[in-house]
Short mmCIF file of C-alpha atoms in Angstrom, two decimals:
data_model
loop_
_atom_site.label_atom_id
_atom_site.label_comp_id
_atom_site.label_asym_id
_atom_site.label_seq_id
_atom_site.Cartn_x
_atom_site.Cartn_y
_atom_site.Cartn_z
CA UNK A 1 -33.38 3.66 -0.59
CA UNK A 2 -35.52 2.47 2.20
CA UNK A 3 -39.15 3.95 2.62
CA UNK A 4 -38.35 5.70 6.17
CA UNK A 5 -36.73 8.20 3.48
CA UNK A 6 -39.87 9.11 1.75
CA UNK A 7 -41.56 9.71 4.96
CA UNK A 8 -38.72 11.81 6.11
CA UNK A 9 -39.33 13.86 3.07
CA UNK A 10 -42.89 14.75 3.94
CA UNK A 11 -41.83 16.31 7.04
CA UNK A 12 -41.84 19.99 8.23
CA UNK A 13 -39.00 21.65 6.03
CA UNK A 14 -36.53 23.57 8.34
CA UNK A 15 -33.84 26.11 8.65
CA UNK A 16 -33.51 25.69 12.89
CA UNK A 17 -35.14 23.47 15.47
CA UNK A 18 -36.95 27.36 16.23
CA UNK A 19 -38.76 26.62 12.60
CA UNK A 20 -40.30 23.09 14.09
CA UNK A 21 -43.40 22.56 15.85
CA UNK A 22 -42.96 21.99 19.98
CA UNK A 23 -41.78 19.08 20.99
CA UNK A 24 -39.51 18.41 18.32
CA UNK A 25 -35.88 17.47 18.70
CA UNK A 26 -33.76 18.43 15.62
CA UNK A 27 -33.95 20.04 12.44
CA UNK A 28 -31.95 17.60 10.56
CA UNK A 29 -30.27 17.58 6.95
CA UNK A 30 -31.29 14.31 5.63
CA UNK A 31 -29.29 12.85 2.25
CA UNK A 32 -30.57 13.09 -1.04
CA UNK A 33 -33.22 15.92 -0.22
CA UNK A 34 -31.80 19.84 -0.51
CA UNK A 35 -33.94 21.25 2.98
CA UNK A 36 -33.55 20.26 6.33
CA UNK A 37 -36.52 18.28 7.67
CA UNK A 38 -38.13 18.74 11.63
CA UNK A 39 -37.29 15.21 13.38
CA UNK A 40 -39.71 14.68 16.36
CA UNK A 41 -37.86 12.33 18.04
CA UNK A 42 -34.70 10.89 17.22
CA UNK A 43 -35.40 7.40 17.99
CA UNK A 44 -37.54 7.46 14.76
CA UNK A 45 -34.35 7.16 13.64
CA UNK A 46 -31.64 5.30 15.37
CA UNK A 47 -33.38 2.81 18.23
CA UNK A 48 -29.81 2.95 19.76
CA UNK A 49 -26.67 6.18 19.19
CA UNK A 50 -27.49 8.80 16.98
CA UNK A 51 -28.17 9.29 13.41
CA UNK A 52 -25.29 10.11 10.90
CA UNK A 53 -25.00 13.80 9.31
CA UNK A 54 -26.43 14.06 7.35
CA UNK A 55 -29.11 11.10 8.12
CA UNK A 56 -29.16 8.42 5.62
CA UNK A 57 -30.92 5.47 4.56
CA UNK A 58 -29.41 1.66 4.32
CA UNK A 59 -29.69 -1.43 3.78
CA UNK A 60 -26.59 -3.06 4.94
CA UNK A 61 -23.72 -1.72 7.41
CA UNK A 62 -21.28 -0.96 4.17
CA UNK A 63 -24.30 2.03 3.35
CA UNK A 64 -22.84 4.27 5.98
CA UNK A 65 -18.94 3.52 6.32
CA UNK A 66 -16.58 5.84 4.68
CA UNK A 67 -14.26 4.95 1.45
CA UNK A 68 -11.96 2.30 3.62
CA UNK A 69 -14.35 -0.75 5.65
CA UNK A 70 -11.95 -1.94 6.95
CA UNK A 71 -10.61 1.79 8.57
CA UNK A 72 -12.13 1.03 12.35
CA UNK A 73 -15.46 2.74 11.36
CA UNK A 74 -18.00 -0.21 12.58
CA UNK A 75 -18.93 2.55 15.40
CA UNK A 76 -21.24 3.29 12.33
CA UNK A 77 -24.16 0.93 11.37
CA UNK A 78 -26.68 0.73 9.70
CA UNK A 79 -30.28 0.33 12.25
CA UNK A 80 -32.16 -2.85 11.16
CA UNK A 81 -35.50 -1.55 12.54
CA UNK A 82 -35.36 1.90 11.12
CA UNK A 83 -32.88 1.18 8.01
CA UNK A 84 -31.00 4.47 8.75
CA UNK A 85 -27.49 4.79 9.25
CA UNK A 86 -26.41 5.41 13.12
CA UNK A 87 -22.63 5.94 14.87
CA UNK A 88 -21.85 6.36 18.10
CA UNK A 89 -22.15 10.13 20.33
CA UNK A 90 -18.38 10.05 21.51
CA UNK A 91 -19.34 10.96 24.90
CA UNK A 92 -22.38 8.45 25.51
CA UNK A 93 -22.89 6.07 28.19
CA UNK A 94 -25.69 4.42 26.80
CA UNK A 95 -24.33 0.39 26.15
CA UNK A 96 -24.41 -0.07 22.00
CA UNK A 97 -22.45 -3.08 21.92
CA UNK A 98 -22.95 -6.35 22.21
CA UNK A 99 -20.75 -8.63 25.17
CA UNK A 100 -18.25 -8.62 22.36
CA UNK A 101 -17.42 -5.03 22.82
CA UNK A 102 -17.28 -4.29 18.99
CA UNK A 103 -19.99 -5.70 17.36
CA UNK A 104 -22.86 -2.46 16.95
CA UNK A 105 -26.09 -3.95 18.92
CA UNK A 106 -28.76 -2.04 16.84
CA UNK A 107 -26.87 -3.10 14.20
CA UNK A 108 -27.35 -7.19 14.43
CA UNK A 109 -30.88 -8.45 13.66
CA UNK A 110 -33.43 -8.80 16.16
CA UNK A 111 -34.36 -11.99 18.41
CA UNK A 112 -37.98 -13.87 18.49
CA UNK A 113 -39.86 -14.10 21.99
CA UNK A 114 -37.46 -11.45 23.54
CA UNK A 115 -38.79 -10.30 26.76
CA UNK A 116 -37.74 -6.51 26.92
CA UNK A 117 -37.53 -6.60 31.14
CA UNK A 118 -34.81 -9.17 30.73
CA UNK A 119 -31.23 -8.52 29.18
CA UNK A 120 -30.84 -11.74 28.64
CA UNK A 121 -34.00 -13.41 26.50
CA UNK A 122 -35.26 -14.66 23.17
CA UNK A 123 -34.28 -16.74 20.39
CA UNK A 124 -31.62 -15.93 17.98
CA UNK A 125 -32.08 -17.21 14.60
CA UNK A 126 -28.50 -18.05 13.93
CA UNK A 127 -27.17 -20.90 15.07
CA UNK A 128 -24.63 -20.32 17.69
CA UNK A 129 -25.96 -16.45 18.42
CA UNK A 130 -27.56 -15.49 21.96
CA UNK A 131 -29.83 -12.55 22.74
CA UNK A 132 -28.80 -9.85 24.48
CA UNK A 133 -31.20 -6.74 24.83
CA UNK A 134 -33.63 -8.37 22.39
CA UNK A 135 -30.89 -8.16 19.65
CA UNK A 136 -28.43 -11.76 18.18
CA UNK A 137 -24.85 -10.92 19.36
CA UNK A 138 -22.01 -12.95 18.62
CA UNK A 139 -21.21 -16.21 20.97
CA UNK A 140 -18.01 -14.34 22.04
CA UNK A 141 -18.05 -12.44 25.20
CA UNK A 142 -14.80 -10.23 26.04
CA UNK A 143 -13.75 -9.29 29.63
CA UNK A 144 -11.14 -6.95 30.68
CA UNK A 145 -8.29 -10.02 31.12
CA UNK A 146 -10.62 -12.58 29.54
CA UNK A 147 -12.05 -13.64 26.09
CA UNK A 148 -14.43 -16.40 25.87
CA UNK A 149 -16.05 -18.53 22.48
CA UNK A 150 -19.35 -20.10 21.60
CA UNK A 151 -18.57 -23.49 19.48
CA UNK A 152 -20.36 -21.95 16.79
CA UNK A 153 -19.26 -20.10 14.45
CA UNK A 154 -21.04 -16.58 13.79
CA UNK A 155 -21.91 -13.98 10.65
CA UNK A 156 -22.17 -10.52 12.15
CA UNK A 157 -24.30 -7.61 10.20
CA UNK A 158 -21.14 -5.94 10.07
CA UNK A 159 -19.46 -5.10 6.55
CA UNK A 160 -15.66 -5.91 5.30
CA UNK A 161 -13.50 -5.93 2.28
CA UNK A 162 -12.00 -9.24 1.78
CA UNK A 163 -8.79 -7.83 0.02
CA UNK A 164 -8.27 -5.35 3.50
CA UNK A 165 -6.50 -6.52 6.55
CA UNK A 166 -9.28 -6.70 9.16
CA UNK A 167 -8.92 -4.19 12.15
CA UNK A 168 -6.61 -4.99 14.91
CA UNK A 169 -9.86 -4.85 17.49
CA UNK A 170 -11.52 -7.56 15.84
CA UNK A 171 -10.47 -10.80 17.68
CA UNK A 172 -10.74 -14.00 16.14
CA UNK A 173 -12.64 -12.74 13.43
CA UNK A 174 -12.47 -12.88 9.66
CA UNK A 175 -14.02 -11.37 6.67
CA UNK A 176 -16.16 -13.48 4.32
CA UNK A 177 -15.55 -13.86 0.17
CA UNK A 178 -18.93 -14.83 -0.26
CA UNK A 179 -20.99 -12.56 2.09
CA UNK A 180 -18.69 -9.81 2.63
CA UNK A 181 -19.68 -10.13 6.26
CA UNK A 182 -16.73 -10.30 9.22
CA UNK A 183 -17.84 -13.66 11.07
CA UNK A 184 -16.55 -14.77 14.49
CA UNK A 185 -14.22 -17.87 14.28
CA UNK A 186 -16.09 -20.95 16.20
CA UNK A 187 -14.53 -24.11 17.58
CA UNK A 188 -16.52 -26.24 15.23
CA UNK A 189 -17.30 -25.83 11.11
CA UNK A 190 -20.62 -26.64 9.88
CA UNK A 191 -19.77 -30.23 9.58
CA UNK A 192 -19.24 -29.90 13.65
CA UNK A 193 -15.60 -30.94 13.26
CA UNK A 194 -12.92 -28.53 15.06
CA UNK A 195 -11.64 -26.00 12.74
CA UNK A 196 -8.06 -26.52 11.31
CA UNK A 197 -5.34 -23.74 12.14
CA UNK A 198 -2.65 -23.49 9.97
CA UNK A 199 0.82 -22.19 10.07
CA UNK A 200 0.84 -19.21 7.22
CA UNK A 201 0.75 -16.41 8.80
CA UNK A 202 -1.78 -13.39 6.56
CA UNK A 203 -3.08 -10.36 6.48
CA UNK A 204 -6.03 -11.08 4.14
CA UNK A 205 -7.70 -14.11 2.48
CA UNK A 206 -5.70 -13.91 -0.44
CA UNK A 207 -2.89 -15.06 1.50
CA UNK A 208 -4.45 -18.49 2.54
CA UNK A 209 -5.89 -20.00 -0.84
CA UNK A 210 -9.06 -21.47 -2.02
CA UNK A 211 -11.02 -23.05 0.95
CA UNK A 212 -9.01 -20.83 3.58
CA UNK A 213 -9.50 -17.34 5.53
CA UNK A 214 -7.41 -15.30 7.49
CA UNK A 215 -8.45 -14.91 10.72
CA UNK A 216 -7.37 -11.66 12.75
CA UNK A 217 -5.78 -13.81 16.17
CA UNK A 218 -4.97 -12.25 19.27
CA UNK A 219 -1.58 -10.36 19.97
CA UNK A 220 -2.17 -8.87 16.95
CA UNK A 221 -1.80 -11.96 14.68
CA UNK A 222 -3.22 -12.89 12.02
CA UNK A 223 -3.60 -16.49 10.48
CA UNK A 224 -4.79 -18.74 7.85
CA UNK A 225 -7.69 -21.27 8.88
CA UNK A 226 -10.17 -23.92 7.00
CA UNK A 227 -13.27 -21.83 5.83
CA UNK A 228 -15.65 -23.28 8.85
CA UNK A 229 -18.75 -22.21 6.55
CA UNK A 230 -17.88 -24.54 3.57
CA UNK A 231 -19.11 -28.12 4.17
CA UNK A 232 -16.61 -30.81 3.77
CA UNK A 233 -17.60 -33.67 1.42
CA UNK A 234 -16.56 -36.55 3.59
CA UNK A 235 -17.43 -38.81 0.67
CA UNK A 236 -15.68 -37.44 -2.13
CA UNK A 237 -12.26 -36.82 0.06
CA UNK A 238 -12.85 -40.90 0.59
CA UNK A 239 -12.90 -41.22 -2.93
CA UNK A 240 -10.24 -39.31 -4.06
CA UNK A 241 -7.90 -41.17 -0.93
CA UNK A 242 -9.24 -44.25 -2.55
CA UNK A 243 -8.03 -43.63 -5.58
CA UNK A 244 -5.22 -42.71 -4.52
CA UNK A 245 -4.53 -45.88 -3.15
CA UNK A 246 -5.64 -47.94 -5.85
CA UNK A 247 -4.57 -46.47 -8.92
CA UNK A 248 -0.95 -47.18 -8.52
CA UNK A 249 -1.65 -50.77 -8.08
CA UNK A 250 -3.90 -50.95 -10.65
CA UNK A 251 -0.83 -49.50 -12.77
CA UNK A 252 1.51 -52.07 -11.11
CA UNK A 253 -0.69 -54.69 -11.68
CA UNK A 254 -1.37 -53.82 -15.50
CA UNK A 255 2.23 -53.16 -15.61
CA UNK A 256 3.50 -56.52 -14.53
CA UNK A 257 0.86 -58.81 -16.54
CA UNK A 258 2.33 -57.00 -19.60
CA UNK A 259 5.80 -57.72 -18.67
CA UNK A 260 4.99 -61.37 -18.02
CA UNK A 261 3.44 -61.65 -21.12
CA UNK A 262 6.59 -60.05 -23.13
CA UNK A 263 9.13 -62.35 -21.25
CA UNK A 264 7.20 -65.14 -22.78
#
């Protein structure tokens, strides 16, 4: 439980807004305390969409989805400057994605040396990210008859089960083992070599094997790829071909000196 709770619970217990001071905005049932609290302002809570009934505190995205992460609710996440858990207002126009179109932008960590007068600005600490609105969005950007890619790949903030098919939306994606994180498939892995596609067609990891993940294609596809986050040992796969190579004449070899040595 973040701290922002503990300061929630110091403030002005409530039955209506009519029981808050002026000026405030809600009277709010927050989790894990049994009276509503006075919220001032509600950008104490959620920097972007509005906080989750009742409001919560997170640490991670998973925090605030329901029983199913993989169930289409990543209009939920969870605020990495306020650690509460925020969704969408279904009738907003206020712009809480990022270029992607599904990725939550209050969701992804923030940029360094973001200039807030420019939508464009800052550094993203993750290779392969770019700042938009001050905030590390993936390196895909979707149009309505186009979808472009960074040549990075990218780990988004936002939660997934690795044993549920990820959502349809989700676009060259795939959830993580390891993190637990959906990612956005680059061109490259983190050797910089161009990912390998394969044939199997999936619906989750399990599907692929060891070393693979199954990435949600268009058209509603989905299909197995190399893990681009596991670095290939270049030397070791030498080795092993190597080996390969050489063992069975080695054998031969062995095999034929004996022989020699028996016929005479």
């Amino acid at each position: 439980m973040s701290n922002d709770t503990f300061s929630l619970s110091s403030n002005q217990k409530c039955k209506s807004l009519l029981d808050c001071p002026k000026g405030f905005a809600n009277c709010s049932k927050v989790a894990d305390l049994d009276d509503k609290r006075c919220i001032k302002d509600v950008r104490e809570i959620c920097l972007g969409g509005i906080p989750r009934n009742p409001i919560k505190s997170c640490n991670r995205s998973r925090d605030c989805y329901g029983k199913s992460m993989n169930s289409g609710e990543y209009i939920r996440w969870c605020d990495m400057g306020t650690h509460f858990c925020c969704k969408v207002l279904s009738n907003s126009t206020e712009e809480l994605m990022c270029p992607d179109r599904v990725t939550p932008l209050y969701g992804q960590d923030k940029c360094e040396d973001a200039n807030e007068t420019m939508i464009y600005s800052g550094r993203s600490r993750q290779n392969g990210g770019f700042c938009y609105k001050g905030y590390s969005c993936p390196p895909k950007i979707t149009l309505p008859h186009d979808l472009t890619f960074g040549s990075r790949t990218f780990q988004t903030n936002m939660d997934c089960n690795a044993n549920e098919e990820v959502d349809q939306k989700f676009d060259f994606m795939f959830c993580h083992n390891d993190t637990g994180n959906l990612w956005v498939m680059g061109q490259y892995n983190v050797n910089g070599d161009e990912v390998i596609k394969h044939w199997t067609h999936c619906n989750t990891n399990n599907d692929c094997g060891e070393g693979l993940v199954c990435v949600k294609e268009d058209l509603c596809r989905y299909r197995c790829y190399d893990d681009p986050t596991l670095a290939v040992n270049y030397g070791s796969i030498v080795a092993q071909i190597l080996a390969m190579f050489f063992v069975p004449i080695i054998f031969l070899s062995a095999l034929v000196i004996i022989t020699v040595k028996y016929l005479d």
